[in-house]
PDB file of C-alpha atoms in Angstrom:
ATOM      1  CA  UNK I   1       0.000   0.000   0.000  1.00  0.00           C
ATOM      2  CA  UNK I   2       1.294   3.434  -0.762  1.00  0.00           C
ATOM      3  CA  UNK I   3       2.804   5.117   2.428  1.00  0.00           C
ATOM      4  CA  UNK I   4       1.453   8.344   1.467  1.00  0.00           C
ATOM      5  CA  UNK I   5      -1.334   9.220   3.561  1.00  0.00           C
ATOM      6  CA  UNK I   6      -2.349  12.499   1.681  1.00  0.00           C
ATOM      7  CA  UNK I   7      -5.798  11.709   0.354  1.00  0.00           C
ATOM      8  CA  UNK I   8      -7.012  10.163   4.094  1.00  0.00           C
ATOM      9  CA  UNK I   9      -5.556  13.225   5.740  1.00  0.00           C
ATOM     10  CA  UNK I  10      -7.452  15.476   2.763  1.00  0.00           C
ATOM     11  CA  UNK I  11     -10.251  13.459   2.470  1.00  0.00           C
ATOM     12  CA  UNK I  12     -11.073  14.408   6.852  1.00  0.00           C
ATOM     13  CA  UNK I  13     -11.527  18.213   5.554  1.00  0.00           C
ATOM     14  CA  UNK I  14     -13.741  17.242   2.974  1.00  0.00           C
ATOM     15  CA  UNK I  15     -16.881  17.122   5.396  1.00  0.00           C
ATOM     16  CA  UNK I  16     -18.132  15.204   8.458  1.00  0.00           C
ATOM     17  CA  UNK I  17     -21.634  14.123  10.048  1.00  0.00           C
ATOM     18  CA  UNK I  18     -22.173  15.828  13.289  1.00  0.00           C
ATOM     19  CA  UNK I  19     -24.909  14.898  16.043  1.00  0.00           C
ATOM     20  CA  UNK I  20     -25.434  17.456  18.669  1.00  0.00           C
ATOM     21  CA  UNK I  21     -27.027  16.423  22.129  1.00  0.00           C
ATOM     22  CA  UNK I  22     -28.950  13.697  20.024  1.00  0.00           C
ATOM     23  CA  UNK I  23     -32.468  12.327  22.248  1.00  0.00           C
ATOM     24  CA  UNK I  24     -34.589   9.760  20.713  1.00  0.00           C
ATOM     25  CA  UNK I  25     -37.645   7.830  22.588  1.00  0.00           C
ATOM     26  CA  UNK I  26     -40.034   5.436  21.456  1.00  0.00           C
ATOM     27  CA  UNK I  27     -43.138   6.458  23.068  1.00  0.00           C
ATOM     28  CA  UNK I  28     -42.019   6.954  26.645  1.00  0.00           C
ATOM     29  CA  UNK I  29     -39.254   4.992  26.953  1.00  0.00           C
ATOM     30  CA  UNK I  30     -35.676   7.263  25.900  1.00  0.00           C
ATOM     31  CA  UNK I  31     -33.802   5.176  23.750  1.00  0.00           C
ATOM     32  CA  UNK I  32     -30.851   7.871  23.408  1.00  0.00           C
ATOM     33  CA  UNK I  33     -29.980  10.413  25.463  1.00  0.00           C
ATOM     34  CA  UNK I  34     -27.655  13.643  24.550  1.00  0.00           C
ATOM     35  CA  UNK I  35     -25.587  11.991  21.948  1.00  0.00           C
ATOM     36  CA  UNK I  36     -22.798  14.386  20.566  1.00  0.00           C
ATOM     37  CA  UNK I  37     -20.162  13.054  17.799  1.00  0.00           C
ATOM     38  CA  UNK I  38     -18.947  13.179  14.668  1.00  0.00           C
ATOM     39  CA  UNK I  39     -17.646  11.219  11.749  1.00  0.00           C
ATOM     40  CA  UNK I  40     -15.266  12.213   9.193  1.00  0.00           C
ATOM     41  CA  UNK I  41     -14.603  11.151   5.354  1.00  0.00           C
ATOM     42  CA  UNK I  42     -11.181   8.945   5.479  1.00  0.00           C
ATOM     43  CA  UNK I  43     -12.220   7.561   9.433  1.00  0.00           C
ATOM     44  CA  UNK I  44     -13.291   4.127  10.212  1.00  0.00           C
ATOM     45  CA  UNK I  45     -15.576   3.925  13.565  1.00  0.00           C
ATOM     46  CA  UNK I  46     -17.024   0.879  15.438  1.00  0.00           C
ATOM     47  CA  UNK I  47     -19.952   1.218  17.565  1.00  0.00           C
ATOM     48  CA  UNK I  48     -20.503  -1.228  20.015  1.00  0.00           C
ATOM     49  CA  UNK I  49     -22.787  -1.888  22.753  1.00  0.00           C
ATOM     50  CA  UNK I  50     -25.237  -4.202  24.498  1.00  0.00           C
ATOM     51  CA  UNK I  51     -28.683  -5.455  22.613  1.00  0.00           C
ATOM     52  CA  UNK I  52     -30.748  -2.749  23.132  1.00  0.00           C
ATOM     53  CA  UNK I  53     -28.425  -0.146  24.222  1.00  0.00           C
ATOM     54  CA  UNK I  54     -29.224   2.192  20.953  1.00  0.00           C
ATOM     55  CA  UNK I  55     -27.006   1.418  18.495  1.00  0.00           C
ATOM     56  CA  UNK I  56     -29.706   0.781  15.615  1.00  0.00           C
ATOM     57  CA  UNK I  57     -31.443   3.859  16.639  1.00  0.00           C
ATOM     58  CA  UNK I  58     -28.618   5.611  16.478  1.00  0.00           C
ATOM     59  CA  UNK I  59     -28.029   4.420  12.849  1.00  0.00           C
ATOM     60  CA  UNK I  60     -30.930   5.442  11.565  1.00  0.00           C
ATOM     61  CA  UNK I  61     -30.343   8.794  13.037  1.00  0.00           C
ATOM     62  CA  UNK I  62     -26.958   9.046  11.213  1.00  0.00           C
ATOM     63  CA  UNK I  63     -28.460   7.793   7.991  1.00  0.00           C
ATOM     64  CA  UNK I  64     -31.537  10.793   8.220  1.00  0.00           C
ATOM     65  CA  UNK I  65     -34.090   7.606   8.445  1.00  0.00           C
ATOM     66  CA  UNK I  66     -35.530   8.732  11.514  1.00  0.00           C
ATOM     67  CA  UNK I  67     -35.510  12.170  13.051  1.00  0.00           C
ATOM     68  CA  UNK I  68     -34.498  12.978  16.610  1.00  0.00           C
ATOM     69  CA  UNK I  69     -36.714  14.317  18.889  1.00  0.00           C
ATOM     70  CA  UNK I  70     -34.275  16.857  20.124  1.00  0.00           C
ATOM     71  CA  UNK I  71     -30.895  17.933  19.050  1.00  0.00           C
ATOM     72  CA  UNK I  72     -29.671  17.701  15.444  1.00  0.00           C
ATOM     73  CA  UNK I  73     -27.457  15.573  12.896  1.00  0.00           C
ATOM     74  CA  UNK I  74     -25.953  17.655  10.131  1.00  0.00           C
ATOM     75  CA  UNK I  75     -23.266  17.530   7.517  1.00  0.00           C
ATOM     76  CA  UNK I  76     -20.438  20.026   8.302  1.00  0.00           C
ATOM     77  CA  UNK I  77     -18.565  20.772   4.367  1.00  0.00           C
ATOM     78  CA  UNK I  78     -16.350  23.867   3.907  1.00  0.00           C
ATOM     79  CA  UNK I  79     -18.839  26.213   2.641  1.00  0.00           C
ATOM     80  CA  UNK I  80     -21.425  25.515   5.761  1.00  0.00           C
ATOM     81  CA  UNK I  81     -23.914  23.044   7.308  1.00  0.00           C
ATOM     82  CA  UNK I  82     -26.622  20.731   5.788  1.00  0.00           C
ATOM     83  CA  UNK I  83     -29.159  19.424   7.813  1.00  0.00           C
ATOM     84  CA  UNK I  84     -30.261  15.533   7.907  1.00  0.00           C
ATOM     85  CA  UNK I  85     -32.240  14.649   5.495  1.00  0.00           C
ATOM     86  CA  UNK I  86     -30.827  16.630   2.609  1.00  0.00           C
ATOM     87  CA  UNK I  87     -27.266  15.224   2.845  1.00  0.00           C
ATOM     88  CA  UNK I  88     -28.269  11.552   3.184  1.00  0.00           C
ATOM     89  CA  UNK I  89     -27.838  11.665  -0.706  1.00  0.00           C
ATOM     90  CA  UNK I  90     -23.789  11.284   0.463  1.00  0.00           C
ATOM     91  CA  UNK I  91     -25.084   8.500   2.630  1.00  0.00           C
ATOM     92  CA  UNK I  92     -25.262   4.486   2.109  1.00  0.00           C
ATOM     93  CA  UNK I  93     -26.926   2.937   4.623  1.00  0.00           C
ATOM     94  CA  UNK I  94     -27.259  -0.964   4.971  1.00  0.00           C
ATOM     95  CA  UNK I  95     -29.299  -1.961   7.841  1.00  0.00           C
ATOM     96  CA  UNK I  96     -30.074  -5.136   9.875  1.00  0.00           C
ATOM     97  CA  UNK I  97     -32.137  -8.425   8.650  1.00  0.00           C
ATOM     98  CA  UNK I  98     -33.505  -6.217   5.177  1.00  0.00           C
ATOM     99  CA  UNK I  99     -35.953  -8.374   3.084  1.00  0.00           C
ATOM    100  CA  UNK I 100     -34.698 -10.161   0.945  1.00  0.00           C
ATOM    101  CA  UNK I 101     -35.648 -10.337  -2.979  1.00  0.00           C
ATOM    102  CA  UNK I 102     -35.834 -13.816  -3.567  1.00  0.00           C
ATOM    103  CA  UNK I 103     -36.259 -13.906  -7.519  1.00  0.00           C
ATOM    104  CA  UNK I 104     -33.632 -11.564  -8.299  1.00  0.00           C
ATOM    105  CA  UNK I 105     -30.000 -11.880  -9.272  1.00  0.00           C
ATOM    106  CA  UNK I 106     -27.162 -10.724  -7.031  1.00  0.00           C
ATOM    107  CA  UNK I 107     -26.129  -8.979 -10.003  1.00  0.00           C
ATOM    108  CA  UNK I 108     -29.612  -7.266 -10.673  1.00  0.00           C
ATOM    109  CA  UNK I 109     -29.374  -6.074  -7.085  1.00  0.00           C
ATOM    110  CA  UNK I 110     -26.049  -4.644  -7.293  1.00  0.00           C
ATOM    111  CA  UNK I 111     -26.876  -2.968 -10.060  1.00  0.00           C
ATOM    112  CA  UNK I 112     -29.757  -1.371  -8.959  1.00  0.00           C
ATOM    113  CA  UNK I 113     -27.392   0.753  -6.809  1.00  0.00           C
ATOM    114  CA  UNK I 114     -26.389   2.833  -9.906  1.00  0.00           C
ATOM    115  CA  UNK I 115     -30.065   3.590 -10.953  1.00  0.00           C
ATOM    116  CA  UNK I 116     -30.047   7.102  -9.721  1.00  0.00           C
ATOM    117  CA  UNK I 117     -32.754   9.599 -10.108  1.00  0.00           C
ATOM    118  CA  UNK I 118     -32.550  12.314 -12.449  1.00  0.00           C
ATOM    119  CA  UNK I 119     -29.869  10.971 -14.515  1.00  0.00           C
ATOM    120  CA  UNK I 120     -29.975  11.439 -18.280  1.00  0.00           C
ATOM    121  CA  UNK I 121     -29.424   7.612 -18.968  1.00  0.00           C
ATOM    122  CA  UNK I 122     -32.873   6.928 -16.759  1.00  0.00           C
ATOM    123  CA  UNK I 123     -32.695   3.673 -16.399  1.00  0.00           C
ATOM    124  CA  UNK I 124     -29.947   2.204 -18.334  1.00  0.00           C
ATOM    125  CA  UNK I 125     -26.650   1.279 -16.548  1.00  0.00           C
ATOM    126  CA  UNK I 126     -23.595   3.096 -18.836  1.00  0.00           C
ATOM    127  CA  UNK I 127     -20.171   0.915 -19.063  1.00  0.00           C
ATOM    128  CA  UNK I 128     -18.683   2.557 -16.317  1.00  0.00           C
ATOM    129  CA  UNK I 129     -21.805   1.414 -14.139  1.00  0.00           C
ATOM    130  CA  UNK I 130     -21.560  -1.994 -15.225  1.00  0.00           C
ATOM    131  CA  UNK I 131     -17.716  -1.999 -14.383  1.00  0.00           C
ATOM    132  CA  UNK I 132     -18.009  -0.753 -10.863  1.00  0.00           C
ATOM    133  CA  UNK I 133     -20.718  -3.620 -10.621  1.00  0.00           C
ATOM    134  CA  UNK I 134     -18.785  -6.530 -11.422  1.00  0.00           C
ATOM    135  CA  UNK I 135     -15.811  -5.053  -9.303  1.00  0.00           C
ATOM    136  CA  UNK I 136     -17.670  -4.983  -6.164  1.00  0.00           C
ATOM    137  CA  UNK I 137     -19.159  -8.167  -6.970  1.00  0.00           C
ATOM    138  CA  UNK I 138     -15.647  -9.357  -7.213  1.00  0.00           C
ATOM    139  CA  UNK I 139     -14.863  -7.518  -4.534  1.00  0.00           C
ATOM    140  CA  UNK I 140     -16.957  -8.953  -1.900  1.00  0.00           C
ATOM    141  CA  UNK I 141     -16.928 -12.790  -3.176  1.00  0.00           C
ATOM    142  CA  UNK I 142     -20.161 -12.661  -4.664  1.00  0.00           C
ATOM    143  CA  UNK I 143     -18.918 -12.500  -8.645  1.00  0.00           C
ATOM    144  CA  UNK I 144     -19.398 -16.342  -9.283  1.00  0.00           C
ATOM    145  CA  UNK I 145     -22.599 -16.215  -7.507  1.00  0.00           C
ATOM    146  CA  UNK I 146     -23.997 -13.023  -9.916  1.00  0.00           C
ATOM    147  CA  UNK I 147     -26.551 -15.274 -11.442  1.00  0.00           C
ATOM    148  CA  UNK I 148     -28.106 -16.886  -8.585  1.00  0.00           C
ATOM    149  CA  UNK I 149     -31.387 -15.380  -7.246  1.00  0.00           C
ATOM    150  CA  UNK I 150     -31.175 -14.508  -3.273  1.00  0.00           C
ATOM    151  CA  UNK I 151     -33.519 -17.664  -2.867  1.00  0.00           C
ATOM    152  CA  UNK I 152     -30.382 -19.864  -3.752  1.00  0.00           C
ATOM    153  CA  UNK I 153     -27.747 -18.190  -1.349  1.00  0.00           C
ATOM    154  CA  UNK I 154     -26.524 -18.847   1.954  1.00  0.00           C
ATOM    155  CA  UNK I 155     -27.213 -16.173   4.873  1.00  0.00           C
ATOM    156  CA  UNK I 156     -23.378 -15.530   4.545  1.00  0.00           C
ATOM    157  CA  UNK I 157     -23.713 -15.131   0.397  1.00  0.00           C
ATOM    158  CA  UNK I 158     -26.572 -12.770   1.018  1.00  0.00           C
ATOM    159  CA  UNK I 159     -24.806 -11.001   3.455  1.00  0.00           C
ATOM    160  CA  UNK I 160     -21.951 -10.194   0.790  1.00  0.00           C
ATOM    161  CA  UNK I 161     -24.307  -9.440  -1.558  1.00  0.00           C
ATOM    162  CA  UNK I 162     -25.811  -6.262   0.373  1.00  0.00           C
ATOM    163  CA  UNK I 163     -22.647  -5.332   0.872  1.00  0.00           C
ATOM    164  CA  UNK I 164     -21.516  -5.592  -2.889  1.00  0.00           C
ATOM    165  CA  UNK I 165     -24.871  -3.108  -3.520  1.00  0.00           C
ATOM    166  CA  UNK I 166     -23.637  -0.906  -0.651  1.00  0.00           C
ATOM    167  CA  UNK I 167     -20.226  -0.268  -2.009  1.00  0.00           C
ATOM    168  CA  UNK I 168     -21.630   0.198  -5.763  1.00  0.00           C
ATOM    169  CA  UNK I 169     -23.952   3.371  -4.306  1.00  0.00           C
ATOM    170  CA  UNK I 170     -20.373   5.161  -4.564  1.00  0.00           C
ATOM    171  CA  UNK I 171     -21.301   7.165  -1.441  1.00  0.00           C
ATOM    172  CA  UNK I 172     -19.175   9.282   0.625  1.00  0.00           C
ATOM    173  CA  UNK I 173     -20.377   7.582   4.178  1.00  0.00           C
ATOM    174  CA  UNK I 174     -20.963   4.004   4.690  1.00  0.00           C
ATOM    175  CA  UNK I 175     -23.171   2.869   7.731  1.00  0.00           C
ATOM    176  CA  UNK I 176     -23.042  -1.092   8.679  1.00  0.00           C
ATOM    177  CA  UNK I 177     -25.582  -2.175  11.072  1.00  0.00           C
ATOM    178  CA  UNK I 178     -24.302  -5.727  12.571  1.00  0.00           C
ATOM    179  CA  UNK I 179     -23.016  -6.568   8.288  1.00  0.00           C
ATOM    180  CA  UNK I 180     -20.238  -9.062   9.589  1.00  0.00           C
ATOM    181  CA  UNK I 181     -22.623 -11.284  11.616  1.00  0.00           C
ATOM    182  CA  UNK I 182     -23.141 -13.821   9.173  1.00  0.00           C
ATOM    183  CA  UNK I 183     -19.978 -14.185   7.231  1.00  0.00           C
ATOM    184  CA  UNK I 184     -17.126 -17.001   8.023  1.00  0.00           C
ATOM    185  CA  UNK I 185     -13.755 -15.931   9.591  1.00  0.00           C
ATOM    186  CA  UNK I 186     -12.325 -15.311   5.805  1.00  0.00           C
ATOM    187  CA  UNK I 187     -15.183 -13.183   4.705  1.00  0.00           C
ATOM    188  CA  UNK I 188     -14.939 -10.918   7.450  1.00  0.00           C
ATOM    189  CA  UNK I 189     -10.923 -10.551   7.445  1.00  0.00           C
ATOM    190  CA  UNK I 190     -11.737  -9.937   4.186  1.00  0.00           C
ATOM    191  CA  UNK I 191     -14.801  -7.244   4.461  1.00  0.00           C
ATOM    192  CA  UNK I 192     -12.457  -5.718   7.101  1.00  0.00           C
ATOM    193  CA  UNK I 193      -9.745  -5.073   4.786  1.00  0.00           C
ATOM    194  CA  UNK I 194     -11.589  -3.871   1.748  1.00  0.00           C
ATOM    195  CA  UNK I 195     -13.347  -1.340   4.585  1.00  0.00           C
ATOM    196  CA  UNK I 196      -9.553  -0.236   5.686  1.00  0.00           C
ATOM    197  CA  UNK I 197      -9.248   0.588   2.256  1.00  0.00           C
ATOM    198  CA  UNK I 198     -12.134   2.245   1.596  1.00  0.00           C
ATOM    199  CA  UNK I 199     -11.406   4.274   4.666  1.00  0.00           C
ATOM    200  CA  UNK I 200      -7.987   5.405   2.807  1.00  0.00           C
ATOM    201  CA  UNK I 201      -9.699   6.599  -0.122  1.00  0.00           C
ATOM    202  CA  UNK I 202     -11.568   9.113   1.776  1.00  0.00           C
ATOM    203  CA  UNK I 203     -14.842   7.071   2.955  1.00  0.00           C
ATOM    204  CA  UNK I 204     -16.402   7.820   5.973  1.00  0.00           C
ATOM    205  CA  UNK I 205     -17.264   3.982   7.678  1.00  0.00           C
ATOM    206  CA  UNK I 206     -19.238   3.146  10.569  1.00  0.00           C
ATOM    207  CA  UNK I 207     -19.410  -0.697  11.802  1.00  0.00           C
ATOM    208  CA  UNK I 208     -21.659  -2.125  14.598  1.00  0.00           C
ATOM    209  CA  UNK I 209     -20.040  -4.887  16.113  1.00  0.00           C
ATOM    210  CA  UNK I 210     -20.395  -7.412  19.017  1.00  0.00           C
ATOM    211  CA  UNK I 211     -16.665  -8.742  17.877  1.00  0.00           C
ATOM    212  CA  UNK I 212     -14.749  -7.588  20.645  1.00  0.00           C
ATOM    213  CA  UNK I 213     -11.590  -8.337  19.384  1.00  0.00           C
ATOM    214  CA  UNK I 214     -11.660  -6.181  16.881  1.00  0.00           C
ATOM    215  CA  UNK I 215     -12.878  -3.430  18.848  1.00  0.00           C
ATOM    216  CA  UNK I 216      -9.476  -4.048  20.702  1.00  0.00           C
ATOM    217  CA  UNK I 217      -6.888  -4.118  17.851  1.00  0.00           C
ATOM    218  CA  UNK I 218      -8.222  -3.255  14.661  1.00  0.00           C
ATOM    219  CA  UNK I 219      -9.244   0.405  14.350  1.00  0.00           C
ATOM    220  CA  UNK I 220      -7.995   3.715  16.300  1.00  0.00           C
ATOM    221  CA  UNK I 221     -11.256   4.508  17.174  1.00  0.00           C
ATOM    222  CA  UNK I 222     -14.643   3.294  18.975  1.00  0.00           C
ATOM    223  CA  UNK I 223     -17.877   4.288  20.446  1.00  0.00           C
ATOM    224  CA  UNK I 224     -19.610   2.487  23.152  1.00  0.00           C
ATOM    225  CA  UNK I 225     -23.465   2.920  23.582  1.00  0.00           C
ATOM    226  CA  UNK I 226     -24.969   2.169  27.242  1.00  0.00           C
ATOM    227  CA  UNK I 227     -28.319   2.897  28.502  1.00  0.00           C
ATOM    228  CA  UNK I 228     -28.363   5.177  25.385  1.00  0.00           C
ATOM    229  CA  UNK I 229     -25.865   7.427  26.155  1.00  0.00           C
ATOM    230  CA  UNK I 230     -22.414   7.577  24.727  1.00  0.00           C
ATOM    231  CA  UNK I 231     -20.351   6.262  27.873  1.00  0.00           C
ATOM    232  CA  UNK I 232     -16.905   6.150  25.603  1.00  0.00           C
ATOM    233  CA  UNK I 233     -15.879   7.503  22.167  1.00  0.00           C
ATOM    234  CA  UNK I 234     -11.817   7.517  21.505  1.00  0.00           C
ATOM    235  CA  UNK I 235      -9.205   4.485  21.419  1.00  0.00           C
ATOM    236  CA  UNK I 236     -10.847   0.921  22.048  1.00  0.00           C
ATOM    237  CA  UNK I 237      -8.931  -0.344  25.300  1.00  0.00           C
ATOM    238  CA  UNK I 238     -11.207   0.585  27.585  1.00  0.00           C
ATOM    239  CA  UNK I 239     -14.029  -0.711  25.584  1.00  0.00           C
ATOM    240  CA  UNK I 240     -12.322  -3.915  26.305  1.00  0.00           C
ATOM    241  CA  UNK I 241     -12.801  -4.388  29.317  1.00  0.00           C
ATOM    242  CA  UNK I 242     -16.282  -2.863  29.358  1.00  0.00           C
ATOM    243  CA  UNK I 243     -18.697  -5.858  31.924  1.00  0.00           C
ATOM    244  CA  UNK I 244     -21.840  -5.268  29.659  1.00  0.00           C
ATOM    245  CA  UNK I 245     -20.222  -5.269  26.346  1.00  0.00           C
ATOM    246  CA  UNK I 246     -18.024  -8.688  27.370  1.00  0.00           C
ATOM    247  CA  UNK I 247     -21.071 -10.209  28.627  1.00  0.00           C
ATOM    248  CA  UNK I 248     -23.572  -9.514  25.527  1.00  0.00           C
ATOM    249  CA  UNK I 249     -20.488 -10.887  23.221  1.00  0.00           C
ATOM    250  CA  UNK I 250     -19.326 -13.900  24.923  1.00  0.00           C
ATOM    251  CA  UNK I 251     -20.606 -15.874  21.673  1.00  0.00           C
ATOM    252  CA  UNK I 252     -18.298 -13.936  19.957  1.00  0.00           C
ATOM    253  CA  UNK I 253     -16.870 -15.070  16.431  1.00  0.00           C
ATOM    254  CA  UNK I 254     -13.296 -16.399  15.905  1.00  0.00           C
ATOM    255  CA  UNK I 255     -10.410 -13.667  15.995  1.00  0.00           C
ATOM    256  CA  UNK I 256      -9.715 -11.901  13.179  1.00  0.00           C
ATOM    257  CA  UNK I 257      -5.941 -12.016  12.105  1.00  0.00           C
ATOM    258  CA  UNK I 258      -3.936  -8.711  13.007  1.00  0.00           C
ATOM    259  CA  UNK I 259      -4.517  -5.568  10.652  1.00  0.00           C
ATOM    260  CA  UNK I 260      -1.336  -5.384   8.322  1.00  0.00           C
ATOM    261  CA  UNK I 261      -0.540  -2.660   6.718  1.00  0.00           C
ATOM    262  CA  UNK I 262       2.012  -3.803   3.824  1.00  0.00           C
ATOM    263  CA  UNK I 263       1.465  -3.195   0.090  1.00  0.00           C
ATOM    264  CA  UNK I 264      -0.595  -6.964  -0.760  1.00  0.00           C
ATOM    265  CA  UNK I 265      -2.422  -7.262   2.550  1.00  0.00           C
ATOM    266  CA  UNK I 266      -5.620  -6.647   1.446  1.00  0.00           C
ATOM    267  CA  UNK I 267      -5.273  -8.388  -2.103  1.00  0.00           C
ATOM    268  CA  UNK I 268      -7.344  -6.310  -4.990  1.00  0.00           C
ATOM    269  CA  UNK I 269      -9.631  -3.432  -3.959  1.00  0.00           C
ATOM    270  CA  UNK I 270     -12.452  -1.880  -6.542  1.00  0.00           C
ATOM    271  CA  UNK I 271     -11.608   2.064  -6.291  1.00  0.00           C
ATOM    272  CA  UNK I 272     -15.175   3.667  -5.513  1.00  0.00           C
TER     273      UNK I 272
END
């Protein structure tokens, strides 16, 4: 991997989603309570937590899915503020346990993440859109599977398969709610890495997570949800040794190997 760490380091000035003193309740029960942080284009963030402590909420929030009831999330660019929902247009969001198309093609899914609206093409994909398809259906595994309908896949092989149509939106933040939980040890080293990547070419990436160990070696930088309130937000260590988060992830999957950072760690990445 190039040393060179100028586009990351440009890409953080670029713009970042901001919540300020973020409250949320479902009826009259507060689900999150004076949330304030941020997340920046070229930064990679895990949220973790206990079932229930907000996390999904919180999500939505991010994504400008669901409003708060108090506070605000906006975007923060160089030339001012935009307020959620306008800039959810730089926003892919890829949520838990979606429905799943069962007569359509992994590729026919993936491509419907280029179909944008108001383009001149309508609804026909140009060459470049059908190039970024089949590289993030190579990226994420799913390339010799592109003709199978969803009804023929694993829960691991659909899991890839959202996450082949997340990376093909080509947005500048990617939100993934719980997107590892079905995949094998060498999907996920491999998700991880292509999201490391991403992260270096100036995406902003946020993971929810109940794998503990890679809140603990894997990324610089983690938020920990408890009784909806942000109880930690900075290097994972202490998250570590957090009771509640230990206890809701003592089912937790296999280790992931340690992040390397050498030119053919990561093996081929799609440029988005």
């Amino acid at each position: 991997m190039n040393e060179d760490k100028g586009p990351q380091s440009r890409a953080k000035t670029d713009g970042s989603i901001v919540l300020e003193d973020v409250t949320y309740s479902y009826g009259t029960h507060r689900v999150l309570n004076g949330i304030t942080t941020s997340i920046s284009r070229g930064e990679f963030m895990l949220l973790v937590g206990s079932n229930g402590a907000g996390k999904s909420t919180l999500m939505q929030i991010i994504a400008g899915e669901v409003a708060p009831d108090s506070g605000r999330a906006i975007m923060r660019l160089p030339g001012g503020c935009v307020q959620s929902p306008r800039y959810t247009r730089n926003v892919a969001f890829l949520p838990q346990d979606l429905q799943d198309p069962p007569f359509m093609t992994v590729r026919e899914i993936v491509s419907l993440a280029r179909f944008l609206p108001g383009r001149s093409l309508g609804w026909r994909l140009t060459d470049d859109d059908k190039a970024l398809v089949e590289e993030c259906l190579s990226h994420c595994a799913v390339d010799r599977l592109a003709d199978r309908t969803f009804a023929q896949l694993s829960g691991g092989e659909k899991q890839r398969a959202w996450l082949a149509f997340t990376l093909a939106q080509q947005r500048d933040f990617i939100l993934l709610d719980e997107s590892f939980r079905s995949l094998d040890t060498e999907s996920r080293s491999a998700m991880f890495n292509a999201l490391c990547n991403l992260a270096d070419q100036g995406k902003g990436i946020v993971l929810v997570t109940h794998d503990l160990d890679l809140t603990q070696r894997q990324v610089p930088r983690v938020l920990l949800l408890r009784d909806g309130r942000l109880c930690h937000d900075g290097p994972p260590s202490p998250v570590w040794s957090s009771a509640d988060t230990v206890a809701d992830s003592a089912a937790q999957p296999a280790a992931l190997p340690e992040h390397q950072t050498g030119p053919d760690d990561r093996g081929p990445i799609a440029t988005l």
